[in-house]
Amino acid sequence: DSLVVVNKLDRASKDQVITQLAKASNLDMAEYFPISARTGEGVDVLVDAIASRLPVGPLLYPADQITDTSDEAWVCELVREQLLAILREELPHSIACRVIDWEWPVVKVEILVERESQKGIVIGKKGEVLKTVGIAVREQMPEGVFLDLVVKVERDWQRRDAALDRLGY
């Protein structure tokens, strides 16, 4: 059961698409899919056709398990995601997050940077960046959480094995 996909629907004329499909009909394929990868036209039909041919595999996790990520790792990723969204190019590459206290409803997250100047960037003028990050992260967490974000300078943490181990890298 083979598929033929003709791309560039957005750039080709209808005659060109028909010509390509006619050439492909000599290949004795089962189904033909004209698509545009750029606009997405026809892609959903192609994906459905491919998915319908895939075998059902064994469950890799229990049916009631939503993720294999710990709550702590999830919160750290939320913090990093919001920092990236707010700071964009200003975000230091040498930044790490770790939960240092989780006693519900209090969740304390430490944001590590390597230099004092990076700490100022992450905190922002009058704490605005950190405040905005905290608000955005809280909106994605269960109601009632008290999120405490702390920025700490730990020089050259990326170059020290003990620091990398402690942070889970």
GROMACS .gro file of C-alpha atoms in nm:
model
  169
    1ASP     CA    1   0.000   0.000   0.000
    2SER     CA    2   0.202   0.297  -0.126
    3LEU     CA    3   0.144   0.670  -0.127
    4VAL     CA    4   0.244   0.937  -0.376
    5VAL     CA    5   0.282   1.292  -0.247
    6VAL     CA    6   0.302   1.585  -0.486
    7ASN     CA    7   0.420   1.899  -0.307
    8LYS     CA    8   0.419   2.270  -0.402
    9LEU     CA    9   0.046   2.302  -0.456
   10ASP     CA   10   0.085   2.667  -0.359
   11ARG     CA   11   0.334   2.733  -0.642
   12ALA     CA   12   0.219   2.503  -0.921
   13SER     CA   13  -0.075   2.553  -1.153
   14LYS     CA   14  -0.359   2.301  -1.156
   15ASP     CA   15  -0.234   2.174  -1.492
   16GLN     CA   16   0.116   2.116  -1.349
   17VAL     CA   17  -0.028   1.926  -1.051
   18ILE     CA   18  -0.246   1.713  -1.280
   19THR     CA   19   0.056   1.640  -1.502
   20GLN     CA   20   0.264   1.527  -1.204
   21LEU     CA   21  -0.018   1.311  -1.070
   22ALA     CA   22  -0.064   1.156  -1.416
   23LYS     CA   23   0.309   1.074  -1.432
   24ALA     CA   24   0.288   0.917  -1.088
   25SER     CA   25  -0.011   0.705  -1.188
   26ASN     CA   26   0.232   0.489  -1.389
   27LEU     CA   27   0.394   0.389  -1.058
   28ASP     CA   28   0.095   0.172  -0.960
   29MET     CA   29   0.051   0.341  -0.623
   30ALA     CA   30  -0.258   0.313  -0.409
   31GLU     CA   31  -0.323   0.677  -0.315
   32TYR     CA   32  -0.218   1.022  -0.432
   33PHE     CA   33  -0.188   1.332  -0.218
   34PRO     CA   34  -0.136   1.679  -0.363
   35ILE     CA   35  -0.016   1.904  -0.078
   36SER     CA   36   0.146   2.234   0.003
   37ALA     CA   37   0.399   2.205   0.283
   38ARG     CA   38   0.413   2.585   0.299
   39THR     CA   39   0.039   2.653   0.342
   40GLY     CA   40  -0.058   2.317   0.490
   41GLU     CA   41  -0.319   2.248   0.224
   42GLY     CA   42  -0.378   1.874   0.196
   43VAL     CA   43  -0.132   1.790   0.477
   44ASP     CA   44  -0.403   1.691   0.726
   45VAL     CA   45  -0.544   1.436   0.480
   46LEU     CA   46  -0.194   1.296   0.420
   47VAL     CA   47  -0.124   1.271   0.793
   48ASP     CA   48  -0.455   1.089   0.848
   49ALA     CA   49  -0.369   0.843   0.569
   50ILE     CA   50  -0.025   0.775   0.716
   51ALA     CA   51  -0.161   0.743   1.070
   52SER     CA   52  -0.429   0.496   0.958
   53ARG     CA   53  -0.154   0.268   0.824
   54LEU     CA   54   0.055   0.265   1.141
   55PRO     CA   55   0.025  -0.042   1.362
   56VAL     CA   56  -0.097  -0.001   1.717
   57GLY     CA   57   0.198  -0.056   1.946
   58PRO     CA   58   0.222  -0.148   2.310
   59LEU     CA   59   0.158   0.119   2.575
   60LEU     CA   60   0.490   0.259   2.690
   61TYR     CA   61   0.338   0.415   3.003
   62PRO     CA   62   0.032   0.335   3.214
   63ALA     CA   63  -0.288   0.462   3.049
   64ASP     CA   64  -0.352   0.713   3.330
   65GLN     CA   65  -0.001   0.862   3.314
   66ILE     CA   66   0.005   1.194   3.127
   67THR     CA   67   0.379   1.261   3.134
   68ASP     CA   68   0.708   1.109   3.241
   69THR     CA   69   0.836   1.445   3.367
   70SER     CA   70   0.844   1.513   3.740
   71ASP     CA   71   0.650   1.808   3.878
   72GLU     CA   72   0.979   1.976   3.969
   73ALA     CA   73   1.119   1.944   3.617
   74TRP     CA   74   0.790   2.069   3.474
   75VAL     CA   75   0.793   2.383   3.690
   76CYS     CA   76   1.158   2.450   3.599
   77GLU     CA   77   1.073   2.424   3.230
   78LEU     CA   78   0.781   2.662   3.277
   79VAL     CA   79   1.015   2.916   3.439
   80ARG     CA   80   1.278   2.879   3.164
   81GLU     CA   81   1.010   2.902   2.894
   82GLN     CA   82   0.873   3.227   3.038
   83LEU     CA   83   1.221   3.373   3.081
   84LEU     CA   84   1.292   3.296   2.716
   85ALA     CA   85   0.960   3.444   2.605
   86ILE     CA   86   1.020   3.767   2.795
   87LEU     CA   87   1.394   3.817   2.753
   88ARG     CA   88   1.441   3.656   2.409
   89GLU     CA   89   1.795   3.740   2.291
   90GLU     CA   90   1.889   3.892   2.628
   91LEU     CA   91   1.842   3.562   2.811
   92PRO     CA   92   2.183   3.431   2.920
   93HIS     CA   93   2.269   3.091   2.775
   94SER     CA   94   2.420   2.993   3.109
   95ILE     CA   95   2.092   2.978   3.297
   96ALA     CA   96   1.952   2.685   3.492
   97CYS     CA   97   1.651   2.634   3.716
   98ARG     CA   98   1.592   2.394   4.001
   99VAL     CA   99   1.321   2.352   4.262
  100ILE     CA  100   1.483   2.392   4.602
  101ASP     CA  101   1.167   2.366   4.812
  102TRP     CA  102   0.832   2.204   4.742
  103GLU     CA  103   0.602   2.215   5.038
  104TRP     CA  104   0.260   2.274   4.889
  105PRO     CA  105   0.142   2.539   4.828
  106VAL     CA  106   0.492   2.692   4.842
  107VAL     CA  107   0.722   2.614   4.550
  108LYS     CA  108   1.063   2.779   4.557
  109VAL     CA  109   1.261   2.785   4.234
  110GLU     CA  110   1.623   2.890   4.212
  111ILE     CA  111   1.737   3.044   3.885
  112LEU     CA  112   2.112   3.011   3.845
  113VAL     CA  113   2.325   3.244   3.634
  114GLU     CA  114   2.704   3.267   3.607
  115ARG     CA  115   2.760   3.642   3.638
  116GLU     CA  116   2.623   3.931   3.841
  117SER     CA  117   2.530   4.115   3.519
  118GLN     CA  118   2.313   3.818   3.416
  119LYS     CA  119   2.136   3.831   3.751
  120GLY     CA  120   2.033   4.189   3.679
  121ILE     CA  121   1.898   4.090   3.338
  122VAL     CA  122   1.689   3.805   3.483
  123ILE     CA  123   1.550   4.015   3.768
  124GLY     CA  124   1.485   4.319   3.548
  125LYS     CA  125   1.441   4.681   3.647
  126LYS     CA  126   1.265   4.693   3.985
  127GLY     CA  127   1.204   4.317   3.959
  128GLU     CA  128   0.966   4.348   3.662
  129VAL     CA  129   1.103   4.054   3.463
  130LEU     CA  130   1.089   3.817   3.759
  131LYS     CA  131   0.740   3.940   3.851
  132THR     CA  132   0.613   3.886   3.494
  133VAL     CA  133   0.770   3.539   3.482
  134GLY     CA  134   0.611   3.447   3.816
  135ILE     CA  135   0.265   3.560   3.705
  136ALA     CA  136   0.288   3.368   3.375
  137VAL     CA  137   0.409   3.049   3.547
  138ARG     CA  138   0.142   3.067   3.820
  139GLU     CA  139  -0.128   3.086   3.551
  140GLN     CA  140  -0.017   2.743   3.428
  141MET     CA  141   0.004   2.583   3.773
  142PRO     CA  142  -0.273   2.460   4.003
  143GLU     CA  143  -0.467   2.735   4.176
  144GLY     CA  144  -0.336   2.847   4.512
  145VAL     CA  145   0.035   2.794   4.449
  146PHE     CA  146   0.282   3.038   4.602
  147LEU     CA  147   0.575   3.053   4.361
  148ASP     CA  148   0.895   3.198   4.500
  149LEU     CA  149   1.157   3.276   4.234
  150VAL     CA  150   1.512   3.342   4.351
  151VAL     CA  151   1.804   3.437   4.127
  152LYS     CA  152   2.147   3.324   4.239
  153VAL     CA  153   2.493   3.375   4.089
  154GLU     CA  154   2.703   3.059   4.079
  155ARG     CA  155   3.019   3.132   3.887
  156ASP     CA  156   3.110   2.886   3.611
  157TRP     CA  157   2.848   2.630   3.714
  158GLN     CA  158   2.848   2.492   3.358
  159ARG     CA  159   3.214   2.396   3.388
  160ARG     CA  160   3.189   2.210   3.719
  161ASP     CA  161   3.080   1.847   3.720
  162ALA     CA  162   2.937   1.868   4.072
  163ALA     CA  163   2.712   2.159   3.975
  164LEU     CA  164   2.598   1.981   3.658
  165ASP     CA  165   2.516   1.667   3.856
  166ARG     CA  166   2.325   1.866   4.118
  167LEU     CA  167   2.120   2.033   3.845
  168GLY     CA  168   2.049   1.706   3.666
  169TYR     CA  169   2.255   1.767   3.353
   0.00000   0.00000   0.00000
